[in-house]
Coordinates of C-alpha atoms and ligand atoms in Angstrom, one line a residue:
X1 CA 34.1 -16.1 85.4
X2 CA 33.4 -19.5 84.7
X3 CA 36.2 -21.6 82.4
X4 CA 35.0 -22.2 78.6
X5 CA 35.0 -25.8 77.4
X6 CA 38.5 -27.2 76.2
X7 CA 35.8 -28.7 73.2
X8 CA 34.8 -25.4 72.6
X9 CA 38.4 -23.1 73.1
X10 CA 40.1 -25.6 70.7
X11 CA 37.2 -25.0 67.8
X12 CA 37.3 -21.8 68.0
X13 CA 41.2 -21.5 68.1
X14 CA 40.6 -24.0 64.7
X15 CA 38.1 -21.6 63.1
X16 CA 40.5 -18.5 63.7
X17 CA 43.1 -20.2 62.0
X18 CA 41.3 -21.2 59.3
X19 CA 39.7 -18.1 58.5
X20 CA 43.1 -16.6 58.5
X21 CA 43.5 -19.3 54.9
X22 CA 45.5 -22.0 57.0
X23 CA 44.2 -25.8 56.6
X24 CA 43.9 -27.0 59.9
X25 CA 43.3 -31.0 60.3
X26 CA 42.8 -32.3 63.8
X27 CA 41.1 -35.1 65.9
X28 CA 38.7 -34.2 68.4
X29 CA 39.8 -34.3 71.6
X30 CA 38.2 -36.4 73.9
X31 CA 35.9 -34.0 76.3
X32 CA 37.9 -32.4 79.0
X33 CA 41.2 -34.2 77.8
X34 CA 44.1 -31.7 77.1
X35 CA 46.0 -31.6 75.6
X36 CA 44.4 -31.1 71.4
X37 CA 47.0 -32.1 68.8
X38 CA 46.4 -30.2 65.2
X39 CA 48.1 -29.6 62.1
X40 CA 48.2 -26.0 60.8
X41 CA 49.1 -25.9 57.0
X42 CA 49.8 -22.4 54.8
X43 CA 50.6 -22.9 51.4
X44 CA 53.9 -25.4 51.8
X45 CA 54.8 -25.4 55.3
X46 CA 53.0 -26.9 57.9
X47 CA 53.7 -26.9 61.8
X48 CA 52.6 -29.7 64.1
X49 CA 51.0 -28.7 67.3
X50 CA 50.0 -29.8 70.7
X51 CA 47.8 -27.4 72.2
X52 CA 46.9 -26.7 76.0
X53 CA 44.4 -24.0 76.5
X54 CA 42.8 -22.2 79.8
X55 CA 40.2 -19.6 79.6
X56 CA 42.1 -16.9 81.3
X57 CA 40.4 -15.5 84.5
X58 CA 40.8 -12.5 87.4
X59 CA 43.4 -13.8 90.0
X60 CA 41.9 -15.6 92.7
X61 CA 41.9 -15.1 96.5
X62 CA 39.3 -12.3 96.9
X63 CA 39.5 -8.5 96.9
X64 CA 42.2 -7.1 98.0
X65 CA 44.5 -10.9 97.9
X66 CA 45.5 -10.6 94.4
X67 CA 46.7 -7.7 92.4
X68 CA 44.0 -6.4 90.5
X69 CA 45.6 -6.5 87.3
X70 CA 46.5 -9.9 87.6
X71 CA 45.1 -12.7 85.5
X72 CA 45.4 -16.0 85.0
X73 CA 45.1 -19.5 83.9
X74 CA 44.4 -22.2 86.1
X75 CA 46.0 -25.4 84.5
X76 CA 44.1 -28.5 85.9
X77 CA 44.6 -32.2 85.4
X78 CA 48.3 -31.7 83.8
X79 CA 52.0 -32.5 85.7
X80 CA 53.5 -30.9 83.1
X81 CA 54.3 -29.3 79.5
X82 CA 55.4 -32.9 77.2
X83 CA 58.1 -31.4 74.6
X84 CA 58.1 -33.7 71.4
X85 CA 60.6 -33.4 68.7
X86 CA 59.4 -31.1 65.9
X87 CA 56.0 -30.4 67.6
X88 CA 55.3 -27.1 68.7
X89 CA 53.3 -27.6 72.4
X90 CA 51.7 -24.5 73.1
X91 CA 50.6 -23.3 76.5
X92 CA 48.2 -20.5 76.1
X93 CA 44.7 -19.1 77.5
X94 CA 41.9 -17.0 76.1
X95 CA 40.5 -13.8 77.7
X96 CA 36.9 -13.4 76.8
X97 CA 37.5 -10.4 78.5
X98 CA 39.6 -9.1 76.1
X99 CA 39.4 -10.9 73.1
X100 CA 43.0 -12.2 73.0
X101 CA 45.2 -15.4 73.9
X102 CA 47.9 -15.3 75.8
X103 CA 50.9 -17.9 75.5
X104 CA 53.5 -18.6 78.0
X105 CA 56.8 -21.1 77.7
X106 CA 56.2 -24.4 77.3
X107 CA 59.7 -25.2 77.9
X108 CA 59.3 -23.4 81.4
X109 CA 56.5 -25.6 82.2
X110 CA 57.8 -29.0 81.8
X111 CA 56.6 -30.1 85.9
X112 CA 54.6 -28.7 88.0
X113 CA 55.2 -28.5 91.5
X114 CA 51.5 -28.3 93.0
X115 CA 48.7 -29.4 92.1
X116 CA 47.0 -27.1 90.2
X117 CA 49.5 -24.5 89.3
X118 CA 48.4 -21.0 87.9
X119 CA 50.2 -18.8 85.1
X120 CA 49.7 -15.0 85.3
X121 CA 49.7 -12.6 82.7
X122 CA 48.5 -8.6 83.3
X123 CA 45.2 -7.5 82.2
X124 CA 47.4 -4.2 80.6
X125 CA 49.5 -7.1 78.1
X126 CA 46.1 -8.4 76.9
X127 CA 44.6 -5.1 76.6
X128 CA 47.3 -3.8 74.5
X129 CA 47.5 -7.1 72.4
X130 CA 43.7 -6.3 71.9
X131 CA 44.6 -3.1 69.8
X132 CA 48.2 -3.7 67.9
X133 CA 47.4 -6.9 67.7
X134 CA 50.9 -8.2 70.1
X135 CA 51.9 -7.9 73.5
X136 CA 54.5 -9.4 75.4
X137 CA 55.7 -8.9 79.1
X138 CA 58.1 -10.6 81.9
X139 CA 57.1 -13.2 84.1
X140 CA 59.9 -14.5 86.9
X141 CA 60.1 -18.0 87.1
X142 CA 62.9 -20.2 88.9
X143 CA 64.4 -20.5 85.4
X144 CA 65.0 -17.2 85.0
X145 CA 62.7 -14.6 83.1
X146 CA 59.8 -16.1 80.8
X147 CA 58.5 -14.1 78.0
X148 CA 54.4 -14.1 77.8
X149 CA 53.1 -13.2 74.2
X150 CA 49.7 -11.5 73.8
X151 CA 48.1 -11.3 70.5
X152 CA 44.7 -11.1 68.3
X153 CA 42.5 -13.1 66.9
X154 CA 43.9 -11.8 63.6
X155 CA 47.9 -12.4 64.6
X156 CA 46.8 -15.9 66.0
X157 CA 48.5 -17.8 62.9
X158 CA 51.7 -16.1 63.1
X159 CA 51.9 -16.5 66.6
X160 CA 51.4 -20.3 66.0
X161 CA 53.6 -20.5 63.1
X162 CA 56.3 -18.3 63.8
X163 CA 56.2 -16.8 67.5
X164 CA 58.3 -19.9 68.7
X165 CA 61.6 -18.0 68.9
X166 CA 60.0 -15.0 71.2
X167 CA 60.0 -17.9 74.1
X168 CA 63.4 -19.1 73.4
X169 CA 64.9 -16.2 75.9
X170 CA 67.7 -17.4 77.2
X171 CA 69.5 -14.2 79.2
X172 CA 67.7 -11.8 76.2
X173 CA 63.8 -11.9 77.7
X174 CA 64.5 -8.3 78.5
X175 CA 65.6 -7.7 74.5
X176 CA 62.9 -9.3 73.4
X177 CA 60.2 -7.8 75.1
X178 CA 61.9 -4.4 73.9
X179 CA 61.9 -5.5 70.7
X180 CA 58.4 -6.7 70.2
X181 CA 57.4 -2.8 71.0
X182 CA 60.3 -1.6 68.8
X183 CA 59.4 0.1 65.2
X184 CA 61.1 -1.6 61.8
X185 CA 63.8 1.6 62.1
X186 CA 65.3 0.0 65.8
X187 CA 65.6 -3.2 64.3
X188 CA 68.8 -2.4 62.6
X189 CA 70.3 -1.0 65.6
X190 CA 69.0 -4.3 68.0
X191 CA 71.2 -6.3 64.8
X192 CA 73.9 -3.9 64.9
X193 CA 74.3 -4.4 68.5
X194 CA 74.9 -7.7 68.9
X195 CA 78.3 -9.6 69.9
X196 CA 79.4 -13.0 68.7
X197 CA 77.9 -15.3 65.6
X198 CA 75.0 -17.1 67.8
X199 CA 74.0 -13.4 69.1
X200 CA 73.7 -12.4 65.8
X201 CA 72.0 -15.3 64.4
X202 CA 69.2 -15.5 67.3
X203 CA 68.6 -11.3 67.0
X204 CA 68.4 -11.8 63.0
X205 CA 65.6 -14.7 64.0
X206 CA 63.5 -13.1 66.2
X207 CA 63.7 -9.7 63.5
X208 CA 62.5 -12.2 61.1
X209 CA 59.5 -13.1 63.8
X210 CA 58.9 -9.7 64.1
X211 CA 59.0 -8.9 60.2
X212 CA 56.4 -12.1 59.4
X213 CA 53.9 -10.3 62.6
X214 CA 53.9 -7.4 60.6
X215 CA 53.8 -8.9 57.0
X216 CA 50.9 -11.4 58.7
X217 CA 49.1 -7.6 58.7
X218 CA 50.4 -6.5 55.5
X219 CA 49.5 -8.7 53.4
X220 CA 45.7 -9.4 54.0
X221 CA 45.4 -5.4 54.1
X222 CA 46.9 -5.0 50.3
X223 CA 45.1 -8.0 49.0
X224 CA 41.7 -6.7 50.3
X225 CA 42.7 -3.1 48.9
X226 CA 43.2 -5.1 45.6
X227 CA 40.4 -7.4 45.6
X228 CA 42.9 -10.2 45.6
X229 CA 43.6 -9.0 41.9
X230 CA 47.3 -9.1 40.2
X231 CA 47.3 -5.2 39.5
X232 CA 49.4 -5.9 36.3
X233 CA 47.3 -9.1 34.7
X234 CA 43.7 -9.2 37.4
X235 CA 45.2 -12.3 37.7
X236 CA 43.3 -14.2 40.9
X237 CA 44.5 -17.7 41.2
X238 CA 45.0 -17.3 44.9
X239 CA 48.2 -16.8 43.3
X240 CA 48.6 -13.5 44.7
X241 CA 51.1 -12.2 46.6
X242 CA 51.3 -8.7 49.1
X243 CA 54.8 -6.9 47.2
X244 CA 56.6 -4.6 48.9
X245 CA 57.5 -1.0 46.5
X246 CA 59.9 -0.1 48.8
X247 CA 61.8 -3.0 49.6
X248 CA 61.2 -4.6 53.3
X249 CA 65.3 -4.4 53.5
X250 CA 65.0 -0.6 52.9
X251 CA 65.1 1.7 55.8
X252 CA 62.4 3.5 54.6
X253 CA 60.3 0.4 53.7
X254 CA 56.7 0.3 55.8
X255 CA 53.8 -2.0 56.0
X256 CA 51.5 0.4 55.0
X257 CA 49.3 -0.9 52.1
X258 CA 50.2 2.5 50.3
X259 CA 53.8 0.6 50.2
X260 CA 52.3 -2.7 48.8
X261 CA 51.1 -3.8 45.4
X262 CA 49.1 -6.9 44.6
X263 CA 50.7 -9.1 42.0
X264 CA 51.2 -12.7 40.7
X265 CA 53.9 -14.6 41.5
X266 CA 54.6 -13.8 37.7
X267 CA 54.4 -10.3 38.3
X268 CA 55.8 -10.2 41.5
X269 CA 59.1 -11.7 40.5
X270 CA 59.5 -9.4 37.2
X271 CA 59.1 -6.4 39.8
X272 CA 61.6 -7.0 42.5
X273 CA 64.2 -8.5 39.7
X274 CA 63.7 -4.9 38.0
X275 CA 62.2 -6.2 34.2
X276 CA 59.0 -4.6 35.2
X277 CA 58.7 -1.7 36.9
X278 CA 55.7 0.8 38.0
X279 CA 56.2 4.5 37.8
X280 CA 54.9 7.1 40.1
X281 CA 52.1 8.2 37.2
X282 CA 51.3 4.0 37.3
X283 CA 52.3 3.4 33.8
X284 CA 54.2 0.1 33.7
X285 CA 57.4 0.0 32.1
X286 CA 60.1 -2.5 31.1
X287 CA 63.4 -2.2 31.9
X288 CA 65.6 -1.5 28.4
X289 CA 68.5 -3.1 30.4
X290 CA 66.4 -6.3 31.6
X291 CA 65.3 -6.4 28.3
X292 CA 69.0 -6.2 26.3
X293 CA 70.4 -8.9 28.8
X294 CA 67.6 -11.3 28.0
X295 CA 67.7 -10.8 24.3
X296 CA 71.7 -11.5 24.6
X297 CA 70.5 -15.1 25.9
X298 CA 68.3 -15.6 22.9
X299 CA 65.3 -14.9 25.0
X300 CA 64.0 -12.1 23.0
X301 CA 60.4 -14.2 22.1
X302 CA 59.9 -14.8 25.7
X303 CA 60.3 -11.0 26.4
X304 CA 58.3 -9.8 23.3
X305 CA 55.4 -12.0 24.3
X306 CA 55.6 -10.9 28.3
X307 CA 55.7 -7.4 27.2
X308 CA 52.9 -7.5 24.8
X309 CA 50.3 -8.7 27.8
X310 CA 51.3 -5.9 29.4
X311 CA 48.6 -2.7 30.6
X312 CA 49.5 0.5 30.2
X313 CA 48.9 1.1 33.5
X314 CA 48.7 -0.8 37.1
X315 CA 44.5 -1.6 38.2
X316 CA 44.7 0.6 41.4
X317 CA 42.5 0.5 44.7
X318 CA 39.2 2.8 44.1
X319 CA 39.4 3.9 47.5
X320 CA 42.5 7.1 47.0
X321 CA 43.9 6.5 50.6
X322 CA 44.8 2.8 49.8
X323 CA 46.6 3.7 46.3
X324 CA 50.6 2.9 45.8
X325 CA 51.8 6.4 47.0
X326 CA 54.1 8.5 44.2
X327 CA 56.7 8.4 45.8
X328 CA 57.7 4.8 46.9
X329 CA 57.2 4.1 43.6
X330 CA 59.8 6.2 42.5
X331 CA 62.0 4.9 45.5
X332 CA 61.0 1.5 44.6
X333 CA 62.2 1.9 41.0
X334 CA 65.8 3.7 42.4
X335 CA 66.3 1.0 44.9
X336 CA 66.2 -1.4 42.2
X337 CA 68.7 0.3 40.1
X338 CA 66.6 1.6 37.5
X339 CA 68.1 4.4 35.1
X340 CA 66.9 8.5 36.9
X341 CA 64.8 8.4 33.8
X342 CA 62.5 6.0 35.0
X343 CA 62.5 6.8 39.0
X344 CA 61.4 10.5 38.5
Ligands
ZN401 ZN1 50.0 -10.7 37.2

């Protein structure tokens, strides 16, 4: 399989991440020179990049050499991975095979020893990334065990923005790789079982990696099922946000987009702080509590005037599969403390 153009990998990696709603600015690499530096951008955070990327290939060596499920990039030109301060240098292929990149360690990778070194990855990790959208597998190196993330098109942006801390294995690459497999309900336990402050700190980090993969899903799902509509005010300001009913926090929380409701940040913030709540019939109500509290500090105006643009009831999806389901609105409303009366 002949290699794809660096020129060519690097606008297409551009284009995915743009179409995902990033702002991507970056220079055009000079032909054939790798390594491409770009600057991805989502609403206020932006991450600096320096991106080397292989068109991933069958193993070489002929029939028989190689295992068959082997494949690989063949990185060419390059002594090593350069690690810059606040830059995140990523190391990855693409399998036109499959549809998917791969990524592997940078910080593995800083010198090569021969010439023209290859990375493998196996054709089941880019297979699987190609329907859940991640992947990630074991690769021995002389450091110890690397971690190789497979993922999507459609997780691509995550994977830039956030996947960093699925590399950082230190004696945990076999952890990690469990965990990127793992449903929501084993991520407690994985917390749980950790020993010592930095343990815990560096399990709670890569749950949060795994939580943004699966919000990076989430989210585009319930604003689509929502035609990127506030469900309280049709609001559409690109304001909207992908809100959980059942709080992510909650064991029983999912990212299914019966679980989600589009709303403004407006919206949004009067739901999860319990002035506003949604009941199981979708009438909207407001919380006779919420509402005392803020009339005790002489907001009383503000709340009449909130209330009074209020429906009577949410805007909900057309199609009946995608609509808020019953009964994580009522477990919405009791996880945020509202009165029985309301949660029923
Ligand atoms: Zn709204």
């Amino acid at each position: 399989m002949a290699g794809i153009r660096f020129s060519r990998l690097v606008d297409e990696f551009a284009d995915t991440l743009e179409r995902a709603s990033s702002t991507v600015i970056r220079p055009r690499p000079a032909e054939g020179s790798r390594p491409a530096r770009m600057q991805v951008t989502t609403g206020t955070s932006t991450t600096d990049c320096l991106l080397f990327l292989w068109t991933i290939t069958p193993g070489g060596g002929g029939p028989g050499v190689r295992p068959a499920n082997e494949r690989r990039i063949q990185m060419t030109n390059i002594t090593g991975m350069p690690l810059q301060p606040g830059v995140r240098t990523l190391l990855g292929g693409w399998s036109q095979e499959f549809g998917v990149y791969a990524f592997w360690d940078a910080r593995r990778h800083t010198s090569f020893s021969g010439r023209s070194p290859s990375l493998q990855v196996d054709a089941n990790t880019l297979e699987t990334a190609g329907t859940t959208g991640i992947a990630s597998q074991l690769r021995p190196t002389q450091q110890g065990q690397e971690v190789v993330i497979a993922c999507n098109p459609a997780s691509l942006l995550w994977y830039v923005e956030n996947g960093a801390p699925l590399h950082n294995s230190q004696d945990d690459a076999t952890a990690i790789v469990d965990l990127v497999e793992a449903n929501p309900e084993d991520e407690r336990e994985f917390l749980d079982s950790a020993e010592g402050e930095i343990a815990a700190a560096r399990r709670y980090d890569l749950v949060e990696t795994m939580r943004a993969f699966r919000d990076s899903k989430f989210r585009p799902a319930v604003l689509q099922a929502y035609s990127y509509k506030c469900c309280v005010c049709s609001c559409d300001l690109k304001l909207v946000d992908a809100a959980h009913i059942v709080p992510v926090s909650h064991v029983e929380s999912t990212d299914e987009v019966t679980n989600g409701l589009a709303m403004c940040r407006l919206h949004h913030g009067a739901y999860d702080n319990a002035l506003l709540g949604v009941r199981s019939d979708y009438s909207v109500v407001i919380n006779p509590e919420m509402r005392n509290r803020l009339a005790e500090i002489s907001l009383d105006t503000a709340i009449e005037s909130f209330e009074s643009g209020l429906p009577d009831r949410i805007r909900v999806p057309a199609s009946i599969e995608v609509r808020p389901s019953p009964e994580k609105l009522q477990l919405g409303l009791r996880v945020r403390r509202w009165a029985d009366e309301y949660a029923a």
